[in-house]
Amino acid sequence: MGFLHHLQRCNRHDLSGYLPFRVDGLVVGRIRPVFAELLSAWPAVFSVSPDRVDLAVETSDVAERSAAVAGVLQALVAQGAISRLHGEQYGVTTDSRDDALLLIDRAAAPCFGIRAFGQHLNGYVRDGGSYRMWIGRRAADRMIYPGKLDHLVAGGLPHGIGLAENLAKECWEEAAIPPELALRAIPVGAVSYITESERGLKPDTLYCYDLELPMDFQPRCMDGEVDAFYLWPVEQVMEVVRDSQEFKQNCNLVIIDFLIRHGFIKPEHDEYLDLVVGLHPPLP
Amino acid sequence: MGFLHHLQRCNRHDLSGYLPFRVDGLVVGRIRPVFAELLSAWPAVFSVSPDRVDLAVETSDVAERSAAVAGVLQALVAQGAISRLHGEQYGVTTDSRDDALLLIDRAAAPCFGIRAFGQHLNGYVRDGGSYRMWIGRRAADRMIYPGKLDHLVAGGLPHGIGLAENLAKECWEEAAIPPELALRAIPVGAVSYITESERGLKPDTLYCYDLELPMDFQPRCMDGEVDAFYLWPVEQVMEVVRDSQEFKQNCNLVIIDFLIRHGFIKPEHDEYLDLVVGLHPPLP
């Protein structure tokens, strides 16, 4: 096996079935017709036509708009159409996550097919040219990807918190990395993919970070997300990524990017240019 | 000014005027109609129709095909339609540069709009968290980009030589970097762009390398390409890239990639995601 199959798995989607979701006339997401039909029960909030869904709330105030949409989502949870809400708000944007036109609960983001953002951190120790990477095993009771391998630190980016601040928070919660150490994390780029979940479309962008950790650093999980941590030679990580689906799906992309940037996947590899391009697809 | 304008400058092209150039029925390039008309004088070598140009040489032997095309190119030089040939052969390929369907002189590559490959090396010294980058000033007598700033080492990839071997050769010729030091260069990815030159279309892919050099290393130019070398703080390099056209055009892209990978351009920069995606466009 190679590495490219992970990019293909993370980018399985068919946009043809979706209706554009517009706010202020800008396309900010994609909605399945079956979900659009549910939304049509709230004509004061959503204007549903055969070829698109528009936010119909008659105010440009982001808090008021978001409250109106949150009311609909709570009703949909009560109906059983959405299983639960997450409690974290994602900003709805065409471009930068700072310029939110509307806030939507994280759990409902795929229903609207809005862009979501996350942060993944490659935590490693280095001994000369030899690298070892810290890997987590997700707790068996997780709703998403129970028991799968995961990054040392990874999380979604809610609205209203800066990148550095959120990373420091996740570093502490997920691995007990203190803030002064988290500050040393180097932002090294981003990977993107467009996938389909049961709930809908997920055009995701993950900001990637490298953090060289001291040899004697020992992660501890503070929030119950992880059952165990392993410190593996990067060659072992590379084999597991290449030959299995052991990692939570999107982690594979961030690790492949790490392996390319540090020269472990070499340009002679026949998938090299497809990987470099495929990790950074233009989003719709 | 920002960084994105360099990506826009390197990607100015309009494919609509071009005719597909096919070898064995595969589209391997794009040809301007005016050049296609010149080629139509050699119907045994090129089959020119209103909507495409096909290689018409009746053999699948790459050497024989390439000799037939080289004969046409020499005649075009004699006519003055092409100013001169380069002497290096580029492999014509739809995908990997190892699987050449035909060889074409490097100088004529844009006339056929074939994919070309190069290597650029970021040579730097590091003192704790502080980086300085070695920069060359191109000789004033160069045909291309005289007097412009350039990478310490950069060159095209001719057919029939491996990546590591060509890099070592360029390292020696352009900066007197000995092979044992060149071997330490880390392949870190690739950037691509599609630009138009006077001669035609250039879909180029540059393999990128980082080489940390010893503090006392002093480059020397062995082939007359460079007039002077400078060792600049990376912050100075970043300012010059951001605010000027002082660098040879495609160097800007490789340096922007370096600045992103090493955390000098930060994810808070409003162009960040456009840069990450724009450095890796899918080629036609």
PDB file of N, CA, C and O in Angstrom, chain B residues 176-238:
ATOM      1  N   ALA B 176      29.808  25.524  -4.888  1.00  0.00           N
ATOM      2  CA  ALA B 176      30.951  24.773  -4.359  1.00  0.00           C
ATOM      3  C   ALA B 176      30.610  24.040  -3.063  1.00  0.00           C
ATOM      4  O   ALA B 176      31.436  23.910  -2.162  1.00  0.00           O
ATOM      5  N   ILE B 177      29.372  23.574  -2.965  1.00  0.00           N
ATOM      6  CA  ILE B 177      28.986  22.720  -1.840  1.00  0.00           C
ATOM      7  C   ILE B 177      29.456  21.307  -2.163  1.00  0.00           C
ATOM      8  O   ILE B 177      29.038  20.732  -3.171  1.00  0.00           O
ATOM      9  N   PRO B 178      30.362  20.742  -1.331  1.00  0.00           N
ATOM     10  CA  PRO B 178      30.891  19.412  -1.651  1.00  0.00           C
ATOM     11  C   PRO B 178      29.812  18.343  -1.505  1.00  0.00           C
ATOM     12  O   PRO B 178      28.853  18.525  -0.746  1.00  0.00           O
ATOM     13  N   PRO B 179      29.958  17.221  -2.234  1.00  0.00           N
ATOM     14  CA  PRO B 179      28.924  16.180  -2.239  1.00  0.00           C
ATOM     15  C   PRO B 179      28.532  15.685  -0.854  1.00  0.00           C
ATOM     16  O   PRO B 179      27.348  15.443  -0.601  1.00  0.00           O
ATOM     17  N   GLU B 180      29.498  15.558   0.065  1.00  0.00           N
ATOM     18  CA  GLU B 180      29.144  15.016   1.387  1.00  0.00           C
ATOM     19  C   GLU B 180      28.238  15.979   2.155  1.00  0.00           C
ATOM     20  O   GLU B 180      27.422  15.566   2.974  1.00  0.00           O
ATOM     21  N   LEU B 181      28.352  17.270   1.862  1.00  0.00           N
ATOM     22  CA  LEU B 181      27.470  18.261   2.485  1.00  0.00           C
ATOM     23  C   LEU B 181      26.126  18.302   1.751  1.00  0.00           C
ATOM     24  O   LEU B 181      25.057  18.372   2.378  1.00  0.00           O
ATOM     25  N   ALA B 182      26.172  18.222   0.422  1.00  0.00           N
ATOM     26  CA  ALA B 182      24.930  18.229  -0.374  1.00  0.00           C
ATOM     27  C   ALA B 182      24.011  17.080   0.019  1.00  0.00           C
ATOM     28  O   ALA B 182      22.784  17.203  -0.013  1.00  0.00           O
ATOM     29  N   LEU B 183      24.638  15.952   0.414  1.00  0.00           N
ATOM     30  CA  LEU B 183      23.870  14.770   0.822  1.00  0.00           C
ATOM     31  C   LEU B 183      22.976  15.032   2.025  1.00  0.00           C
ATOM     32  O   LEU B 183      22.006  14.330   2.255  1.00  0.00           O
ATOM     33  N   ARG B 184      23.337  16.057   2.815  1.00  0.00           N
ATOM     34  CA  ARG B 184      22.548  16.368   4.012  1.00  0.00           C
ATOM     35  C   ARG B 184      21.291  17.164   3.695  1.00  0.00           C
ATOM     36  O   ARG B 184      20.474  17.423   4.582  1.00  0.00           O
ATOM     37  N   ALA B 185      21.143  17.604   2.436  1.00  0.00           N
ATOM     38  CA  ALA B 185      19.948  18.370   2.062  1.00  0.00           C
ATOM     39  C   ALA B 185      18.704  17.517   2.275  1.00  0.00           C
ATOM     40  O   ALA B 185      18.681  16.345   1.914  1.00  0.00           O
ATOM     41  N   ILE B 186      17.694  18.109   2.885  1.00  0.00           N
ATOM     42  CA  ILE B 186      16.451  17.383   3.174  1.00  0.00           C
ATOM     43  C   ILE B 186      15.382  17.774   2.156  1.00  0.00           C
ATOM     44  O   ILE B 186      15.088  18.961   2.001  1.00  0.00           O
ATOM     45  N   PRO B 187      14.827  16.779   1.432  1.00  0.00           N
ATOM     46  CA  PRO B 187      13.706  17.101   0.537  1.00  0.00           C
ATOM     47  C   PRO B 187      12.485  17.425   1.390  1.00  0.00           C
ATOM     48  O   PRO B 187      12.161  16.682   2.308  1.00  0.00           O
ATOM     49  N   VAL B 188      11.834  18.540   1.115  1.00  0.00           N
ATOM     50  CA  VAL B 188      10.780  19.037   2.018  1.00  0.00           C
ATOM     51  C   VAL B 188       9.454  19.291   1.311  1.00  0.00           C
ATOM     52  O   VAL B 188       8.529  19.854   1.898  1.00  0.00           O
ATOM     53  N   GLY B 189       9.351  18.882   0.034  1.00  0.00           N
ATOM     54  CA  GLY B 189       8.092  19.088  -0.681  1.00  0.00           C
ATOM     55  C   GLY B 189       8.333  19.612  -2.082  1.00  0.00           C
ATOM     56  O   GLY B 189       9.428  19.464  -2.646  1.00  0.00           O
ATOM     57  N   ALA B 190       7.321  20.221  -2.640  1.00  0.00           N
ATOM     58  CA  ALA B 190       7.422  20.762  -3.993  1.00  0.00           C
ATOM     59  C   ALA B 190       6.399  21.874  -4.145  1.00  0.00           C
ATOM     60  O   ALA B 190       5.370  21.873  -3.467  1.00  0.00           O
ATOM     61  N   VAL B 191       6.710  22.841  -4.999  1.00  0.00           N
ATOM     62  CA  VAL B 191       5.726  23.870  -5.362  1.00  0.00           C
ATOM     63  C   VAL B 191       5.538  23.817  -6.881  1.00  0.00           C
ATOM     64  O   VAL B 191       6.427  23.367  -7.611  1.00  0.00           O
ATOM     65  N   SER B 192       4.381  24.239  -7.330  1.00  0.00           N
ATOM     66  CA  SER B 192       4.088  24.224  -8.761  1.00  0.00           C
ATOM     67  C   SER B 192       3.468  25.540  -9.185  1.00  0.00           C
ATOM     68  O   SER B 192       2.941  26.283  -8.363  1.00  0.00           O
ATOM     69  N   TYR B 193       3.548  25.819 -10.474  1.00  0.00           N
ATOM     70  CA  TYR B 193       2.879  26.990 -11.032  1.00  0.00           C
ATOM     71  C   TYR B 193       2.742  26.781 -12.530  1.00  0.00           C
ATOM     72  O   TYR B 193       3.456  25.956 -13.128  1.00  0.00           O
ATOM     73  N   ILE B 194       1.833  27.508 -13.137  1.00  0.00           N
ATOM     74  CA  ILE B 194       1.640  27.475 -14.583  1.00  0.00           C
ATOM     75  C   ILE B 194       1.731  28.911 -15.065  1.00  0.00           C
ATOM     76  O   ILE B 194       0.866  29.737 -14.759  1.00  0.00           O
ATOM     77  N   THR B 195       2.763  29.206 -15.802  1.00  0.00           N
ATOM     78  CA  THR B 195       2.965  30.577 -16.245  1.00  0.00           C
ATOM     79  C   THR B 195       3.090  30.603 -17.762  1.00  0.00           C
ATOM     80  O   THR B 195       3.215  29.564 -18.412  1.00  0.00           O
ATOM     81  N   GLU B 196       3.016  31.793 -18.345  1.00  0.00           N
ATOM     82  CA  GLU B 196       3.223  31.927 -19.779  1.00  0.00           C
ATOM     83  C   GLU B 196       4.476  32.755 -20.018  1.00  0.00           C
ATOM     84  O   GLU B 196       4.643  33.807 -19.405  1.00  0.00           O
ATOM     85  N   SER B 197       5.349  32.267 -20.880  1.00  0.00           N
ATOM     86  CA  SER B 197       6.521  33.051 -21.270  1.00  0.00           C
ATOM     87  C   SER B 197       6.315  33.505 -22.709  1.00  0.00           C
ATOM     88  O   SER B 197       5.299  33.191 -23.328  1.00  0.00           O
ATOM     89  N   GLU B 198       7.274  34.236 -23.231  1.00  0.00           N
ATOM     90  CA  GLU B 198       7.195  34.661 -24.638  1.00  0.00           C
ATOM     91  C   GLU B 198       7.031  33.462 -25.567  1.00  0.00           C
ATOM     92  O   GLU B 198       6.370  33.531 -26.589  1.00  0.00           O
ATOM     93  N   ARG B 199       7.655  32.337 -25.170  1.00  0.00           N
ATOM     94  CA  ARG B 199       7.661  31.174 -26.055  1.00  0.00           C
ATOM     95  C   ARG B 199       6.427  30.291 -25.906  1.00  0.00           C
ATOM     96  O   ARG B 199       6.100  29.528 -26.791  1.00  0.00           O
ATOM     97  N   GLY B 200       5.761  30.389 -24.748  1.00  0.00           N
ATOM     98  CA  GLY B 200       4.587  29.540 -24.558  1.00  0.00           C
ATOM     99  C   GLY B 200       4.323  29.237 -23.099  1.00  0.00           C
ATOM    100  O   GLY B 200       4.742  29.987 -22.210  1.00  0.00           O
ATOM    101  N   LEU B 201       3.682  28.080 -22.879  1.00  0.00           N
ATOM    102  CA  LEU B 201       3.199  27.729 -21.550  1.00  0.00           C
ATOM    103  C   LEU B 201       4.269  26.971 -20.756  1.00  0.00           C
ATOM    104  O   LEU B 201       4.969  26.123 -21.300  1.00  0.00           O
ATOM    105  N   LYS B 202       4.356  27.292 -19.471  1.00  0.00           N
ATOM    106  CA  LYS B 202       5.324  26.625 -18.602  1.00  0.00           C
ATOM    107  C   LYS B 202       4.635  26.055 -17.358  1.00  0.00           C
ATOM    108  O   LYS B 202       4.470  26.760 -16.365  1.00  0.00           O
ATOM    109  N   PRO B 203       4.203  24.782 -17.398  1.00  0.00           N
ATOM    110  CA  PRO B 203       3.708  24.148 -16.170  1.00  0.00           C
ATOM    111  C   PRO B 203       4.891  23.528 -15.432  1.00  0.00           C
ATOM    112  O   PRO B 203       5.372  22.470 -15.803  1.00  0.00           O
ATOM    113  N   ASP B 204       5.350  24.246 -14.398  1.00  0.00           N
ATOM    114  CA  ASP B 204       6.613  23.873 -13.742  1.00  0.00           C
ATOM    115  C   ASP B 204       6.386  23.319 -12.338  1.00  0.00           C
ATOM    116  O   ASP B 204       5.542  23.818 -11.595  1.00  0.00           O
ATOM    117  N   THR B 205       7.173  22.327 -11.988  1.00  0.00           N
ATOM    118  CA  THR B 205       7.194  21.786 -10.624  1.00  0.00           C
ATOM    119  C   THR B 205       8.611  21.891 -10.092  1.00  0.00           C
ATOM    120  O   THR B 205       9.560  21.443 -10.739  1.00  0.00           O
ATOM    121  N   LEU B 206       8.745  22.517  -8.932  1.00  0.00           N
ATOM    122  CA  LEU B 206      10.060  22.653  -8.306  1.00  0.00           C
ATOM    123  C   LEU B 206      10.114  21.809  -7.040  1.00  0.00           C
ATOM    124  O   LEU B 206       9.343  22.028  -6.101  1.00  0.00           O
ATOM    125  N   TYR B 207      11.025  20.835  -7.013  1.00  0.00           N
ATOM    126  CA  TYR B 207      11.292  20.096  -5.788  1.00  0.00           C
ATOM    127  C   TYR B 207      12.082  21.006  -4.850  1.00  0.00           C
ATOM    128  O   TYR B 207      13.061  21.649  -5.272  1.00  0.00           O
ATOM    129  N   CYS B 208      11.650  21.067  -3.589  1.00  0.00           N
ATOM    130  CA  CYS B 208      12.272  21.987  -2.623  1.00  0.00           C
ATOM    131  C   CYS B 208      13.126  21.210  -1.624  1.00  0.00           C
ATOM    132  O   CYS B 208      12.743  20.122  -1.186  1.00  0.00           O
ATOM    133  N   TYR B 209      14.262  21.800  -1.268  1.00  0.00           N
ATOM    134  CA  TYR B 209      15.194  21.193  -0.312  1.00  0.00           C
ATOM    135  C   TYR B 209      15.618  22.235   0.712  1.00  0.00           C
ATOM    136  O   TYR B 209      15.753  23.415   0.376  1.00  0.00           O
ATOM    137  N   ASP B 210      15.825  21.775   1.945  1.00  0.00           N
ATOM    138  CA  ASP B 210      16.438  22.602   2.981  1.00  0.00           C
ATOM    139  C   ASP B 210      17.818  22.024   3.271  1.00  0.00           C
ATOM    140  O   ASP B 210      17.953  20.812   3.459  1.00  0.00           O
ATOM    141  N   LEU B 211      18.811  22.885   3.349  1.00  0.00           N
ATOM    142  CA  LEU B 211      20.148  22.425   3.747  1.00  0.00           C
ATOM    143  C   LEU B 211      20.694  23.368   4.809  1.00  0.00           C
ATOM    144  O   LEU B 211      20.948  24.545   4.536  1.00  0.00           O
ATOM    145  N   GLU B 212      20.832  22.833   6.026  1.00  0.00           N
ATOM    146  CA  GLU B 212      21.461  23.626   7.087  1.00  0.00           C
ATOM    147  C   GLU B 212      22.968  23.538   6.901  1.00  0.00           C
ATOM    148  O   GLU B 212      23.544  22.451   6.889  1.00  0.00           O
ATOM    149  N   LEU B 213      23.587  24.684   6.719  1.00  0.00           N
ATOM    150  CA  LEU B 213      25.022  24.735   6.426  1.00  0.00           C
ATOM    151  C   LEU B 213      25.807  25.084   7.683  1.00  0.00           C
ATOM    152  O   LEU B 213      25.290  25.747   8.591  1.00  0.00           O
ATOM    153  N   PRO B 214      27.074  24.629   7.750  1.00  0.00           N
ATOM    154  CA  PRO B 214      27.905  25.026   8.884  1.00  0.00           C
ATOM    155  C   PRO B 214      28.098  26.544   8.881  1.00  0.00           C
ATOM    156  O   PRO B 214      28.094  27.180   7.826  1.00  0.00           O
ATOM    157  N   MET B 215      28.254  27.104  10.078  1.00  0.00           N
ATOM    158  CA  MET B 215      28.453  28.551  10.236  1.00  0.00           C
ATOM    159  C   MET B 215      29.584  29.076   9.348  1.00  0.00           C
ATOM    160  O   MET B 215      29.526  30.190   8.850  1.00  0.00           O
ATOM    161  N   ASP B 216      30.660  28.268   9.216  1.00  0.00           N
ATOM    162  CA  ASP B 216      31.850  28.764   8.515  1.00  0.00           C
ATOM    163  C   ASP B 216      31.815  28.439   7.019  1.00  0.00           C
ATOM    164  O   ASP B 216      32.794  28.680   6.307  1.00  0.00           O
ATOM    165  N   PHE B 217      30.708  27.898   6.532  1.00  0.00           N
ATOM    166  CA  PHE B 217      30.627  27.601   5.103  1.00  0.00           C
ATOM    167  C   PHE B 217      30.598  28.886   4.295  1.00  0.00           C
ATOM    168  O   PHE B 217      29.906  29.835   4.632  1.00  0.00           O
ATOM    169  N   GLN B 218      31.370  28.919   3.208  1.00  0.00           N
ATOM    170  CA  GLN B 218      31.403  30.090   2.334  1.00  0.00           C
ATOM    171  C   GLN B 218      31.187  29.610   0.900  1.00  0.00           C
ATOM    172  O   GLN B 218      32.033  28.915   0.344  1.00  0.00           O
ATOM    173  N   PRO B 219      30.050  29.966   0.286  1.00  0.00           N
ATOM    174  CA  PRO B 219      29.818  29.495  -1.089  1.00  0.00           C
ATOM    175  C   PRO B 219      30.744  30.186  -2.087  1.00  0.00           C
ATOM    176  O   PRO B 219      31.157  31.325  -1.878  1.00  0.00           O
ATOM    177  N   ARG B 220      31.074  29.459  -3.140  1.00  0.00           N
ATOM    178  CA  ARG B 220      31.801  30.033  -4.276  1.00  0.00           C
ATOM    179  C   ARG B 220      31.083  29.579  -5.530  1.00  0.00           C
ATOM    180  O   ARG B 220      30.698  28.419  -5.649  1.00  0.00           O
ATOM    181  N   CYS B 221      30.943  30.475  -6.489  1.00  0.00           N
ATOM    182  CA  CYS B 221      30.274  30.127  -7.738  1.00  0.00           C
ATOM    183  C   CYS B 221      31.297  29.558  -8.713  1.00  0.00           C
ATOM    184  O   CYS B 221      32.338  30.176  -8.972  1.00  0.00           O
ATOM    185  N   MET B 222      31.017  28.354  -9.247  1.00  0.00           N
ATOM    186  CA  MET B 222      31.966  27.680 -10.129  1.00  0.00           C
ATOM    187  C   MET B 222      31.607  27.851 -11.603  1.00  0.00           C
ATOM    188  O   MET B 222      32.406  27.531 -12.473  1.00  0.00           O
ATOM    189  N   ASP B 223      30.391  28.307 -11.909  1.00  0.00           N
ATOM    190  CA  ASP B 223      29.944  28.297 -13.308  1.00  0.00           C
ATOM    191  C   ASP B 223      29.566  29.678 -13.842  1.00  0.00           C
ATOM    192  O   ASP B 223      28.947  29.782 -14.911  1.00  0.00           O
ATOM    193  N   GLY B 224      29.897  30.736 -13.098  1.00  0.00           N
ATOM    194  CA  GLY B 224      29.666  32.088 -13.614  1.00  0.00           C
ATOM    195  C   GLY B 224      28.226  32.567 -13.534  1.00  0.00           C
ATOM    196  O   GLY B 224      27.909  33.660 -14.011  1.00  0.00           O
ATOM    197  N   GLU B 225      27.341  31.755 -12.924  1.00  0.00           N
ATOM    198  CA  GLU B 225      25.930  32.167 -12.871  1.00  0.00           C
ATOM    199  C   GLU B 225      25.672  33.274 -11.862  1.00  0.00           C
ATOM    200  O   GLU B 225      24.694  33.997 -11.968  1.00  0.00           O
ATOM    201  N   VAL B 226      26.549  33.360 -10.840  1.00  0.00           N
ATOM    202  CA  VAL B 226      26.289  34.247  -9.705  1.00  0.00           C
ATOM    203  C   VAL B 226      27.437  35.233  -9.527  1.00  0.00           C
ATOM    204  O   VAL B 226      28.603  34.869  -9.620  1.00  0.00           O
ATOM    205  N   ASP B 227      27.085  36.508  -9.289  1.00  0.00           N
ATOM    206  CA  ASP B 227      28.092  37.545  -9.067  1.00  0.00           C
ATOM    207  C   ASP B 227      28.495  37.665  -7.606  1.00  0.00           C
ATOM    208  O   ASP B 227      29.638  37.998  -7.293  1.00  0.00           O
ATOM    209  N   ALA B 228      27.534  37.458  -6.695  1.00  0.00           N
ATOM    210  CA  ALA B 228      27.822  37.658  -5.273  1.00  0.00           C
ATOM    211  C   ALA B 228      26.885  36.803  -4.436  1.00  0.00           C
ATOM    212  O   ALA B 228      25.775  36.482  -4.860  1.00  0.00           O
ATOM    213  N   PHE B 229      27.347  36.411  -3.258  1.00  0.00           N
ATOM    214  CA  PHE B 229      26.502  35.702  -2.289  1.00  0.00           C
ATOM    215  C   PHE B 229      26.331  36.571  -1.052  1.00  0.00           C
ATOM    216  O   PHE B 229      27.263  37.255  -0.623  1.00  0.00           O
ATOM    217  N   TYR B 230      25.131  36.522  -0.464  1.00  0.00           N
ATOM    218  CA  TYR B 230      24.842  37.245   0.770  1.00  0.00           C
ATOM    219  C   TYR B 230      24.285  36.262   1.798  1.00  0.00           C
ATOM    220  O   TYR B 230      23.564  35.335   1.448  1.00  0.00           O
ATOM    221  N   LEU B 231      24.594  36.505   3.073  1.00  0.00           N
ATOM    222  CA  LEU B 231      24.005  35.720   4.159  1.00  0.00           C
ATOM    223  C   LEU B 231      23.105  36.655   4.954  1.00  0.00           C
ATOM    224  O   LEU B 231      23.586  37.464   5.743  1.00  0.00           O
ATOM    225  N   TRP B 232      21.804  36.551   4.707  1.00  0.00           N
ATOM    226  CA  TRP B 232      20.840  37.505   5.267  1.00  0.00           C
ATOM    227  C   TRP B 232      20.006  36.871   6.378  1.00  0.00           C
ATOM    228  O   TRP B 232      19.583  35.712   6.254  1.00  0.00           O
ATOM    229  N   PRO B 233      19.685  37.650   7.415  1.00  0.00           N
ATOM    230  CA  PRO B 233      18.693  37.164   8.382  1.00  0.00           C
ATOM    231  C   PRO B 233      17.394  36.832   7.646  1.00  0.00           C
ATOM    232  O   PRO B 233      17.019  37.549   6.706  1.00  0.00           O
ATOM    233  N   VAL B 234      16.742  35.758   8.063  1.00  0.00           N
ATOM    234  CA  VAL B 234      15.554  35.322   7.332  1.00  0.00           C
ATOM    235  C   VAL B 234      14.476  36.407   7.336  1.00  0.00           C
ATOM    236  O   VAL B 234      13.696  36.523   6.377  1.00  0.00           O
ATOM    237  N   GLU B 235      14.461  37.242   8.378  1.00  0.00           N
ATOM    238  CA  GLU B 235      13.478  38.328   8.427  1.00  0.00           C
ATOM    239  C   GLU B 235      13.719  39.314   7.275  1.00  0.00           C
ATOM    240  O   GLU B 235      12.767  39.881   6.731  1.00  0.00           O
ATOM    241  N   GLN B 236      14.984  39.527   6.925  1.00  0.00           N
ATOM    242  CA  GLN B 236      15.311  40.414   5.811  1.00  0.00           C
ATOM    243  C   GLN B 236      14.881  39.785   4.480  1.00  0.00           C
ATOM    244  O   GLN B 236      14.290  40.452   3.628  1.00  0.00           O
ATOM    245  N   VAL B 237      15.149  38.493   4.344  1.00  0.00           N
ATOM    246  CA  VAL B 237      14.701  37.775   3.141  1.00  0.00           C
ATOM    247  C   VAL B 237      13.186  37.900   3.012  1.00  0.00           C
ATOM    248  O   VAL B 237      12.652  38.180   1.932  1.00  0.00           O
ATOM    249  N   MET B 238      12.496  37.728   4.137  1.00  0.00           N
ATOM    250  CA  MET B 238      11.024  37.779   4.141  1.00  0.00           C
ATOM    251  C   MET B 238      10.542  39.151   3.691  1.00  0.00           C
ATOM    252  O   MET B 238       9.603  39.255   2.883  1.00  0.00           O
TER     253      MET B 238
END
